[in-house]
mmCIF file of C-alpha atoms and ligand atoms in Angstrom:
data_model
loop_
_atom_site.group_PDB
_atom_site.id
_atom_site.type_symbol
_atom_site.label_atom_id
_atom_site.label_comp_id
_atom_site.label_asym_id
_atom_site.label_seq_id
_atom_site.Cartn_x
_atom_site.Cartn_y
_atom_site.Cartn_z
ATOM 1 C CA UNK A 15 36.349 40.188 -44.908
ATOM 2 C CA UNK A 16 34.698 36.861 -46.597
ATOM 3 C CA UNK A 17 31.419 34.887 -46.297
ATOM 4 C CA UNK A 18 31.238 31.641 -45.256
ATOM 5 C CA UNK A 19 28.314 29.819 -46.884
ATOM 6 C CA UNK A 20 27.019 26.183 -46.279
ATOM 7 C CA UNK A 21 23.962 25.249 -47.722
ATOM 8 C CA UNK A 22 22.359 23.011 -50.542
ATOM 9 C CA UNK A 23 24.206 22.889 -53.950
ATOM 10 C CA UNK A 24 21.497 21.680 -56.138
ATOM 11 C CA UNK A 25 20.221 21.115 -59.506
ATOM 12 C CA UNK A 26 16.773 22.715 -59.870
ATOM 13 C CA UNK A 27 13.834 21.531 -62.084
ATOM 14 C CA UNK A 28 11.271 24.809 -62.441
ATOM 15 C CA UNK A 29 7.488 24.600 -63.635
ATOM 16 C CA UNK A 30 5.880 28.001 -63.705
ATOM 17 C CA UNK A 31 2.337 28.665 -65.657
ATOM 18 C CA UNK A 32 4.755 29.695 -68.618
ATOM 19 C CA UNK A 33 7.710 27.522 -68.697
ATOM 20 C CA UNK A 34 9.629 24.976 -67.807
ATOM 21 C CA UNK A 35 13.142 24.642 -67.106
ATOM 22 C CA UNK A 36 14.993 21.296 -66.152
ATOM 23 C CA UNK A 37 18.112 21.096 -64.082
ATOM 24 C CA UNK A 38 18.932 24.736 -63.322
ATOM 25 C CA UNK A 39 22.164 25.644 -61.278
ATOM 26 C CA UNK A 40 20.241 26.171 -57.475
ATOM 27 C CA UNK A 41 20.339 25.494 -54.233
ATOM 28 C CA UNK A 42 20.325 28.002 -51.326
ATOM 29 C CA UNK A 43 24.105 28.065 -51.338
ATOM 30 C CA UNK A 44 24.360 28.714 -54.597
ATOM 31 C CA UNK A 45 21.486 31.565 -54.882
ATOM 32 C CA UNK A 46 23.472 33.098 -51.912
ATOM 33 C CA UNK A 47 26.805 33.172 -52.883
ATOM 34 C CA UNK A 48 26.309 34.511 -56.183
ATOM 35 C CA UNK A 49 24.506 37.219 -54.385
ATOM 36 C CA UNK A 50 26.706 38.112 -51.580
ATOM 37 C CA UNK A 51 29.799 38.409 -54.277
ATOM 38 C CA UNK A 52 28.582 40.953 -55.318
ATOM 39 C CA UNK A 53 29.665 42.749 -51.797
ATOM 40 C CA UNK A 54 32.511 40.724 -50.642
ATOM 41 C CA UNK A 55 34.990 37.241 -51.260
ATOM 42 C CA UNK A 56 32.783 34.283 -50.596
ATOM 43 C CA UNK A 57 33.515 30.868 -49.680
ATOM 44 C CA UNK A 58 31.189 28.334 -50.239
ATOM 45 C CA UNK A 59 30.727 24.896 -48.561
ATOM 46 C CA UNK A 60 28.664 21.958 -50.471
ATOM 47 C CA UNK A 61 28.769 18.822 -52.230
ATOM 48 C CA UNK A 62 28.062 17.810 -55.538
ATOM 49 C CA UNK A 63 28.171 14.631 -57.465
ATOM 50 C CA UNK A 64 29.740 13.892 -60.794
ATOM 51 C CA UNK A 65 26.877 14.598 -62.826
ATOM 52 C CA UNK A 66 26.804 18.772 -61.667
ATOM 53 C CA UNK A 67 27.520 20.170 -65.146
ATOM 54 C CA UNK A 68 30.711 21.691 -65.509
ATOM 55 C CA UNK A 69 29.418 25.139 -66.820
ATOM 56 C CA UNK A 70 28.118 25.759 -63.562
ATOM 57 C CA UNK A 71 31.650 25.221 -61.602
ATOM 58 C CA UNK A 72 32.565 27.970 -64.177
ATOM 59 C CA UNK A 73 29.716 30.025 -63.036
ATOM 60 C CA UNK A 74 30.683 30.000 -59.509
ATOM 61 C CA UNK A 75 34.574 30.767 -60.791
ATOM 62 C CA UNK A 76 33.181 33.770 -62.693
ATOM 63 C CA UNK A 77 32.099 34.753 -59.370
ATOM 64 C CA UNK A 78 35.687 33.772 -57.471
ATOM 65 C CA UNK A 79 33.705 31.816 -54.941
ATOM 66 C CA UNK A 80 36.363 30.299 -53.132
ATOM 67 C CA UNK A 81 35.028 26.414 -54.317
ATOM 68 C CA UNK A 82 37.484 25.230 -51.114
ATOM 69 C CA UNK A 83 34.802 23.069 -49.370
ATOM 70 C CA UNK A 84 33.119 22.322 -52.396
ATOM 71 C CA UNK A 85 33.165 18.549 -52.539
ATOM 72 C CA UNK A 86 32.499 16.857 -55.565
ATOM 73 C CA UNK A 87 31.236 13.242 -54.330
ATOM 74 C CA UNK A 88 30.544 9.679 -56.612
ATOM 75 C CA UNK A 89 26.971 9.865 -56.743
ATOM 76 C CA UNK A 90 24.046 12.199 -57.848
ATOM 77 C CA UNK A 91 23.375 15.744 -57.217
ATOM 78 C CA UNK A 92 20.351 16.807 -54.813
ATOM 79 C CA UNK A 93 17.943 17.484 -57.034
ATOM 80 C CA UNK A 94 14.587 19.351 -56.307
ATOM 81 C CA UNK A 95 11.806 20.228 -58.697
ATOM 82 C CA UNK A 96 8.717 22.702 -57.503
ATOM 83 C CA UNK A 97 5.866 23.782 -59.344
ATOM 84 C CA UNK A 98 4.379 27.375 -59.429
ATOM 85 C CA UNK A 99 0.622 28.419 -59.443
ATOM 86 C CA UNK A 100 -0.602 31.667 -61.464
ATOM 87 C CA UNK A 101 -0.085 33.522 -57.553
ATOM 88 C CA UNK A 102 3.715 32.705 -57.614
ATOM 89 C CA UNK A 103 3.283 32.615 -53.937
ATOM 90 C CA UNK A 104 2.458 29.450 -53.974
ATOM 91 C CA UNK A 105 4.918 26.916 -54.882
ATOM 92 C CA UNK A 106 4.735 22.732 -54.442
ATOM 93 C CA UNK A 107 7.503 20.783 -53.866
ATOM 94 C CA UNK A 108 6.997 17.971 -56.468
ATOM 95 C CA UNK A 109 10.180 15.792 -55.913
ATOM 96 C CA UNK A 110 13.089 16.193 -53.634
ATOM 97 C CA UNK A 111 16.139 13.844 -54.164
ATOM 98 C CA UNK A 112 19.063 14.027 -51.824
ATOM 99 C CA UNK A 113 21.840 12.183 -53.762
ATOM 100 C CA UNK A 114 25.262 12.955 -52.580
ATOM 101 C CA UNK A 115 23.377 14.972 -49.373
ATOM 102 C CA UNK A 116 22.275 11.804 -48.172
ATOM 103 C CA UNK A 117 25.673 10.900 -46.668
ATOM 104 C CA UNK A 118 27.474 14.553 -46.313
ATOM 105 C CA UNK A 119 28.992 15.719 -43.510
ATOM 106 C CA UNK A 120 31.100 19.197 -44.559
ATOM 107 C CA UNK A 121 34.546 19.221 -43.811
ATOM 108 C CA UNK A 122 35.557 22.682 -43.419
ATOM 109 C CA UNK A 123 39.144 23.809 -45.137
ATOM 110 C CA UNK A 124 41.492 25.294 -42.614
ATOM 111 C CA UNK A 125 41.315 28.998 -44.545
ATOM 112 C CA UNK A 126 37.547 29.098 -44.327
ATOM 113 C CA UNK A 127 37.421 28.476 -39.815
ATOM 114 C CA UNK A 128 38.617 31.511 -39.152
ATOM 115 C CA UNK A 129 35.616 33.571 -41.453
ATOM 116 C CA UNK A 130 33.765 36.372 -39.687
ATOM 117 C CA UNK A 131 30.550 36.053 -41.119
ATOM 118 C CA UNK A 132 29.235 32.917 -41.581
ATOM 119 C CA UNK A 133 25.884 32.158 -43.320
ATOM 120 C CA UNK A 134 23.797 28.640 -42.549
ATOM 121 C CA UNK A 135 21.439 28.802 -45.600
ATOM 122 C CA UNK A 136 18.742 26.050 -45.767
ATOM 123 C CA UNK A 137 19.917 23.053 -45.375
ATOM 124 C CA UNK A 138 19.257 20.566 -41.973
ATOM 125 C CA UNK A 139 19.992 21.908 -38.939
ATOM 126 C CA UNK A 140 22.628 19.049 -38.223
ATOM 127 C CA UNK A 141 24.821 20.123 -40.979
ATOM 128 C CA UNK A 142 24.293 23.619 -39.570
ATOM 129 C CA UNK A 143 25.582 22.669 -36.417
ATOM 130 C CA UNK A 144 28.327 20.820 -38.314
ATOM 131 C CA UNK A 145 29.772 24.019 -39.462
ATOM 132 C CA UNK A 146 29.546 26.158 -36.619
ATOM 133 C CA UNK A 147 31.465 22.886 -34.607
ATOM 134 C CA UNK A 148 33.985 23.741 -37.195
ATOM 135 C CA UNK A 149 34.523 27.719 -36.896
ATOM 136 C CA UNK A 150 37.000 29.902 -34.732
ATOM 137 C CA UNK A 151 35.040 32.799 -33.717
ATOM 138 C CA UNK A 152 32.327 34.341 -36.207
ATOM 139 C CA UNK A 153 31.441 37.767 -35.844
ATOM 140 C CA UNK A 154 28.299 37.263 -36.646
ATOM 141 C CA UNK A 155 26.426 33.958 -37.657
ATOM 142 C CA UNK A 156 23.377 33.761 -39.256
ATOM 143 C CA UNK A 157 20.965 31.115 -39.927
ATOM 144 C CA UNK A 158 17.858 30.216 -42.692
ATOM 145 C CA UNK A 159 15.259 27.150 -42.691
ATOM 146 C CA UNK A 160 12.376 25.745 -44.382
ATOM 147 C CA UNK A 161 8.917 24.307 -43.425
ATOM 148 C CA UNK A 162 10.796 20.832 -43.736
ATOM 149 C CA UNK A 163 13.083 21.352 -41.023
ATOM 150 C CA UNK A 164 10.088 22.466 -38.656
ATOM 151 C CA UNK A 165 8.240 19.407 -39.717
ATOM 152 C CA UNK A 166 11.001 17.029 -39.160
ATOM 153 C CA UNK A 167 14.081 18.614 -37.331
ATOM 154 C CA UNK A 168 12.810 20.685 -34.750
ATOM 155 C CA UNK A 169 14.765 20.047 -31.391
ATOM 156 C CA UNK A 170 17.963 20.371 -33.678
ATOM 157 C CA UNK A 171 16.890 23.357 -35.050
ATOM 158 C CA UNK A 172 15.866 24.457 -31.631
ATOM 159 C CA UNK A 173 18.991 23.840 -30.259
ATOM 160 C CA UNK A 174 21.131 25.893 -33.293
ATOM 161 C CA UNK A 175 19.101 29.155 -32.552
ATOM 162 C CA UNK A 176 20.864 29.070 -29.239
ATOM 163 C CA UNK A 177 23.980 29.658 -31.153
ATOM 164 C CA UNK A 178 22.831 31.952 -33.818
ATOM 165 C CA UNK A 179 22.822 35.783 -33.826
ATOM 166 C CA UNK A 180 20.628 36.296 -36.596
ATOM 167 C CA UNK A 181 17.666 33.836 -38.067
ATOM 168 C CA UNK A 182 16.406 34.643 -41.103
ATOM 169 C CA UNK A 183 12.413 32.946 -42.237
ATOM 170 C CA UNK A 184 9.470 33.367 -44.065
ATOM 171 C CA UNK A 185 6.073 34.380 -42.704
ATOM 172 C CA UNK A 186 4.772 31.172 -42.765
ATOM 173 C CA UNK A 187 7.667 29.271 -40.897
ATOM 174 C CA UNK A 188 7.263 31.828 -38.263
ATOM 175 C CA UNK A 189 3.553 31.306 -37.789
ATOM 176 C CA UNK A 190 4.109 27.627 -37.827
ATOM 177 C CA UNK A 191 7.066 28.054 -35.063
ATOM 178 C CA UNK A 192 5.785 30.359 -32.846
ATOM 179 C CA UNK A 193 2.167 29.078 -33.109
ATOM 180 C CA UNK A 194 1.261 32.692 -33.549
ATOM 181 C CA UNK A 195 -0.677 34.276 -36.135
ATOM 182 C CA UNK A 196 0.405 37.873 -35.367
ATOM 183 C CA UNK A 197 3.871 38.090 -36.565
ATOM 184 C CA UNK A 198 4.682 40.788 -34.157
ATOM 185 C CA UNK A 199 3.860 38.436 -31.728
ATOM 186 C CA UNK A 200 5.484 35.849 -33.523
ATOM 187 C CA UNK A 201 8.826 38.001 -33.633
ATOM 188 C CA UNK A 202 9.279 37.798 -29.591
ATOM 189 C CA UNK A 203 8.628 34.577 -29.339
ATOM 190 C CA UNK A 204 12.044 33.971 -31.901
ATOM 191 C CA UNK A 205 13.673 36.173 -30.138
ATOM 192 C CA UNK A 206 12.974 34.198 -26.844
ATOM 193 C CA UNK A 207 14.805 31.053 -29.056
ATOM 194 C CA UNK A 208 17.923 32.978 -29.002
ATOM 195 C CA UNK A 209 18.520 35.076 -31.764
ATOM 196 C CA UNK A 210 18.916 38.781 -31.347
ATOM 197 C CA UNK A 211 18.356 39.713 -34.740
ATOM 198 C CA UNK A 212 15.439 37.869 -36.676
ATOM 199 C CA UNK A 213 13.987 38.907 -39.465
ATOM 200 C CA UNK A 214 10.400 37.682 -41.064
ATOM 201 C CA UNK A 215 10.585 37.902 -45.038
ATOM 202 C CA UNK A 216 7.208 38.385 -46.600
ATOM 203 C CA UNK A 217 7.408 37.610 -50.200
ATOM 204 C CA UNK A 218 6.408 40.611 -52.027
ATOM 205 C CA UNK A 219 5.603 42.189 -49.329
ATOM 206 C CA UNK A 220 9.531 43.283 -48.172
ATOM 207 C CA UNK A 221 10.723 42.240 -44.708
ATOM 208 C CA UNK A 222 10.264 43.342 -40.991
ATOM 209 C CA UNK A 223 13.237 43.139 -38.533
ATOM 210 C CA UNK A 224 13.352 43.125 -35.238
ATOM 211 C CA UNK A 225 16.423 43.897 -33.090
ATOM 212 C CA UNK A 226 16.604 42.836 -29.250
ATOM 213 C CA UNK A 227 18.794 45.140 -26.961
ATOM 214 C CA UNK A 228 17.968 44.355 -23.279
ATOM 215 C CA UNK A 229 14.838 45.400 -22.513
ATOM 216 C CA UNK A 230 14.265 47.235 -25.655
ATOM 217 C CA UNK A 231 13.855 45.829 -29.106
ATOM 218 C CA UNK A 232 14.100 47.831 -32.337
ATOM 219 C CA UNK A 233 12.090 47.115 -35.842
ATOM 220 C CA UNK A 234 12.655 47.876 -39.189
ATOM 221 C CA UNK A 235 10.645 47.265 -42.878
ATOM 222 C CA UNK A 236 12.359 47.011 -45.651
ATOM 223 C CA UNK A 237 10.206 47.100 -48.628
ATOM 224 C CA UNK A 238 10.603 44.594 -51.724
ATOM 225 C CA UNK A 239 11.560 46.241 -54.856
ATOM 226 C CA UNK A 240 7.992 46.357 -56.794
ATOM 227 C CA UNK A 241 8.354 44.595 -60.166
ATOM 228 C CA UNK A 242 5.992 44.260 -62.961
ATOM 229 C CA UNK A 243 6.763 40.874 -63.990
ATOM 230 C CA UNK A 244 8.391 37.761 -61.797
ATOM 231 C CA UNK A 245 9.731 34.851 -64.004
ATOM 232 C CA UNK A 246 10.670 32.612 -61.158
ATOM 233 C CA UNK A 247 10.746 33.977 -57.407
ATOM 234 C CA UNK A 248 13.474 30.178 -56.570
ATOM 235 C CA UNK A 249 16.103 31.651 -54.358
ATOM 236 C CA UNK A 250 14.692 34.860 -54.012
ATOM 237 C CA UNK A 251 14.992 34.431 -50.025
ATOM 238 C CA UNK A 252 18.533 33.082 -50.243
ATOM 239 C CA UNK A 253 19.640 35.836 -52.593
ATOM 240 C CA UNK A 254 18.253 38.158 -50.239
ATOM 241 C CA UNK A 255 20.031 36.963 -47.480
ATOM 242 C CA UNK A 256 23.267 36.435 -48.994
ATOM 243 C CA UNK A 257 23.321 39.665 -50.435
ATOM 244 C CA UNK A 258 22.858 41.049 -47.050
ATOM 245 C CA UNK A 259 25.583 39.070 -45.522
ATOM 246 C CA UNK A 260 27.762 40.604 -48.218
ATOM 247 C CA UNK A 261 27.078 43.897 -47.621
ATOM 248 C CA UNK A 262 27.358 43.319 -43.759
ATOM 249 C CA UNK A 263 31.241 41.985 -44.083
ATOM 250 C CA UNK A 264 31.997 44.746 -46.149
ATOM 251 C CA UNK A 265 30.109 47.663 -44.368
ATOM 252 C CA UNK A 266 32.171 49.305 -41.367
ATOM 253 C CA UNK A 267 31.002 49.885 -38.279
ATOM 254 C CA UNK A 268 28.094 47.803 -35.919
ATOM 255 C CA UNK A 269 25.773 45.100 -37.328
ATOM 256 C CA UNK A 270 23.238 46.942 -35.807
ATOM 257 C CA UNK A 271 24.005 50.423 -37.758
ATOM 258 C CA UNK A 272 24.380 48.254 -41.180
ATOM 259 C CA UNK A 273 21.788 45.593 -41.403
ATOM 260 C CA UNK A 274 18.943 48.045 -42.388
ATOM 261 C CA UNK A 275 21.096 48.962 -45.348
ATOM 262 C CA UNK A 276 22.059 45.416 -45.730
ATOM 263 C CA UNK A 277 18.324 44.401 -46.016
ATOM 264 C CA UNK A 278 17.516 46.899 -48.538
ATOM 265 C CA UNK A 279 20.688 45.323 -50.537
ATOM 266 C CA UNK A 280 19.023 42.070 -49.832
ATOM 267 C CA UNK A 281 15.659 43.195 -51.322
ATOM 268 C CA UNK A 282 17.362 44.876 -54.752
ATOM 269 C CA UNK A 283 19.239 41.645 -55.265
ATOM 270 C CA UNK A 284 16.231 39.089 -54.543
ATOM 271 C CA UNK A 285 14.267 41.336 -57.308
ATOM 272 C CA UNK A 286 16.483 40.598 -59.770
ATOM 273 C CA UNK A 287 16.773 36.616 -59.121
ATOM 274 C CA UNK A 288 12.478 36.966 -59.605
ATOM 275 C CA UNK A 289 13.317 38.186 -63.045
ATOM 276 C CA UNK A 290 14.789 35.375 -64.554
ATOM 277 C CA UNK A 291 14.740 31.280 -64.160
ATOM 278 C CA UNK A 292 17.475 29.858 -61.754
ATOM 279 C CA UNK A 293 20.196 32.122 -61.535
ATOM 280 C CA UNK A 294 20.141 33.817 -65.285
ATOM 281 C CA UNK A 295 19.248 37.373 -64.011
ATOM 282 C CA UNK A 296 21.127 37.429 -60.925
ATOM 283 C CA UNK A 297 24.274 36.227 -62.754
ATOM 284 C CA UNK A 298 23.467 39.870 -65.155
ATOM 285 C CA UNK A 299 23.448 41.936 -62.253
ATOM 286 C CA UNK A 300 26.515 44.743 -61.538
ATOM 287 C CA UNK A 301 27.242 47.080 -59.067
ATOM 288 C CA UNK A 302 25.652 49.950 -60.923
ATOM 289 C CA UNK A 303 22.267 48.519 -61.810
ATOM 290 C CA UNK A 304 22.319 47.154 -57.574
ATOM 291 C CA UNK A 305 22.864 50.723 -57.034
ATOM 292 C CA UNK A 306 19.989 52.264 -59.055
ATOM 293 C CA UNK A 307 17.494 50.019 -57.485
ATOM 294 C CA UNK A 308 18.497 50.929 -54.146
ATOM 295 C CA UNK A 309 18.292 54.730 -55.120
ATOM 296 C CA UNK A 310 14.498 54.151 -55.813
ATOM 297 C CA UNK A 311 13.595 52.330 -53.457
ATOM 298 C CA UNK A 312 14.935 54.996 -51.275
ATOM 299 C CA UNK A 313 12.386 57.541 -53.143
ATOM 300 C CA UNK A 314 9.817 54.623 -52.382
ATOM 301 C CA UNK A 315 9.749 54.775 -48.772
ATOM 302 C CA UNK A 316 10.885 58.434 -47.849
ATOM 303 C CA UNK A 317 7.859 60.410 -46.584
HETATM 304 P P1 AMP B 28 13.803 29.641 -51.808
HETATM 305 O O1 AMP B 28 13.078 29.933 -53.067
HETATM 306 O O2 AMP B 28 14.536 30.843 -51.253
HETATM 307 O O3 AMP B 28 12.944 28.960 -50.801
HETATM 308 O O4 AMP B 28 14.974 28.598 -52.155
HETATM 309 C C1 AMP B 28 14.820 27.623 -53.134
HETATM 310 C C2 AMP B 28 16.069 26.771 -53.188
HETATM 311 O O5 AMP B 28 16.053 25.881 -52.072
HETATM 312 C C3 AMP B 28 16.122 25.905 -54.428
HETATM 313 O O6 AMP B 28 17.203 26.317 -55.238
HETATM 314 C C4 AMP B 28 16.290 24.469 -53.918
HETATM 315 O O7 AMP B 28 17.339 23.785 -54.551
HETATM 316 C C5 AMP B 28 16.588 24.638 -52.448
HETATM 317 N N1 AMP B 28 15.941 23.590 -51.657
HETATM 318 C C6 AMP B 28 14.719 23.025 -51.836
HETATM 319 N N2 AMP B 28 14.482 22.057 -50.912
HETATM 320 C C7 AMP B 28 15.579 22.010 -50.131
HETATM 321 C C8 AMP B 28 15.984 21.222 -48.995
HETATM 322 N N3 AMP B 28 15.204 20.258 -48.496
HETATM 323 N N4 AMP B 28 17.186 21.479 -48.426
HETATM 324 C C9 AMP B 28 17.983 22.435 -48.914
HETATM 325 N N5 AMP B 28 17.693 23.195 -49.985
HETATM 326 C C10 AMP B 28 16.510 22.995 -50.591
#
């Protein structure tokens, strides 16, 4: 089974303490694909103008993303720089330009509507919606935000949890939706927004998910894979998420048996994208050196 992606197709300028790196291949699309083929065909939707380096198309090839509903538009790339402190927890947005976003609405091919899993990675909730308009019947649907969208696109975002079964955020987007500090507190108020999977990513602190079934509801952590070194943590979230969504299409059985698995995949994947600016260590990754990450962080955890 395939992946359906839509999300932001991006050129990224980096500043950490150490470095800086201009006009990297990003984009939560693109961070999420290249993780989830790892697990499974993926088919990507995005736009990009006629300045998106031609390398990078070859990239996504070298992964066979299905590059379908990737439009390639007269106009500019979105392009977003951030800046890193020392604590690479804290990241500034310093410029975000929308270029060909501005005006995109995603047309979806005909071979990607009838997908099982789809995955809305950050991107507005309108074009979110857009895609979902588009689909047949999804298995399973998941979607991912930012801060930005809570600040400026709320009702809409609001309104696509409704048709979500999984919604994936960060610790400080649920505090900031929710209103809640305590983010098991925090986790049934999401799940009161629809969703019956949600899961809160903490940074380097692994994920907790929480799993609604009637009257009872289910959690699990899944640690993050401890590293001595992170080069740029961009995309860690999507990579974690797509790599999940690529495990999930693969894996047999229910979502609910799976996604614990799935998020552990998530986490091994994610580590690797901190190791390296943009996409250069995820691109490096195979299914052996996934594998031995998962086998210790199984050692990690088992008491
Ligand atoms: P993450 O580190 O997981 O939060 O994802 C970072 C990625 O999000 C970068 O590759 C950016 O290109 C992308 N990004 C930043 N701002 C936006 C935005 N407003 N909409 C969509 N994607 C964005």
């Amino acid at each position: 089974m395939s992946v359906l992606i839509v999300g932001s197709t991006a050129l990224d300028s980096i500043k950490t303490p150490k470095a800086e790196n201009p006009r990297l291949l990003g984009g939560s699309a693109s961070h999420a694909a290249v993780a989830a083929s790892f697990f499974a065909p993926v088919k990507m939707v995005g736009i990009v103008g006629k300045d998106f380096p031609k390398k990078y198309v070859q990239l996504y090839q070298r992964h066979k993303i299905d590059l379908e509903g990737l439009q390639i538009a007269d106009g500019k790339t979105f392009h977003w720089s951030g800046e890193y402190e020392i604590n690479m927890n804290n990241r500034r947005t310093l410029e975000t330009e929308l270029g060909v976003f501005e005006t995109f609405s995603p047309k979806l091919p005909e071979s990607y509507r009838s997908a099982d899993f789809v995955l809305l990675a950050n991107i507005a909730p309108s074009l979110q919606h857009h895609v979902l308009d588009q689909m047949r019947r999804p298995k399973f649907v998941v979607a991912d935000t930012m801060d930005l969208w809570l600040n400026i696109a709320l009702a809409d975002l609001i309104k696509l949890l409704k048709r979500v079964d999984g919604f994936v955020l960060n610790d400080s987007e649920a505090r900031q939706l929710t209103q809640e500090d305590n983010l098991m507190a925090a986790l049934k108020k999401l799940h009161k927004l629809g969703p019956k999977f949600v899961i809160i990513k903490k940074g380097e602190h692994g994920a907790t998910l929480s799993i609604r079934n009637g009257a009872k509801t289910e959690f699990f952590m899944s640690p993050a894979y401890p590293l001595n070194r992170v080069v740029d943590p961009t995309g860690a979230g999507d990579s974690f998420v797509g790599a999940m969504m690529g495990y999930l299409s693969t894996a047999r059985g229910p979502i609910e048996q799976n996604i614990r698995r799935g998020m552990i995949y998530g986490s091994v994947v994610a580590s690797f994208c901190c190791e390296g600016f943009g996409l250069k260590m995820t691109t490096r990754v195979t299914k052996h050196t996934i594998e031995k990450r998962v086998k210790d962080l199984e050692k990690l955890v088992r008491f």
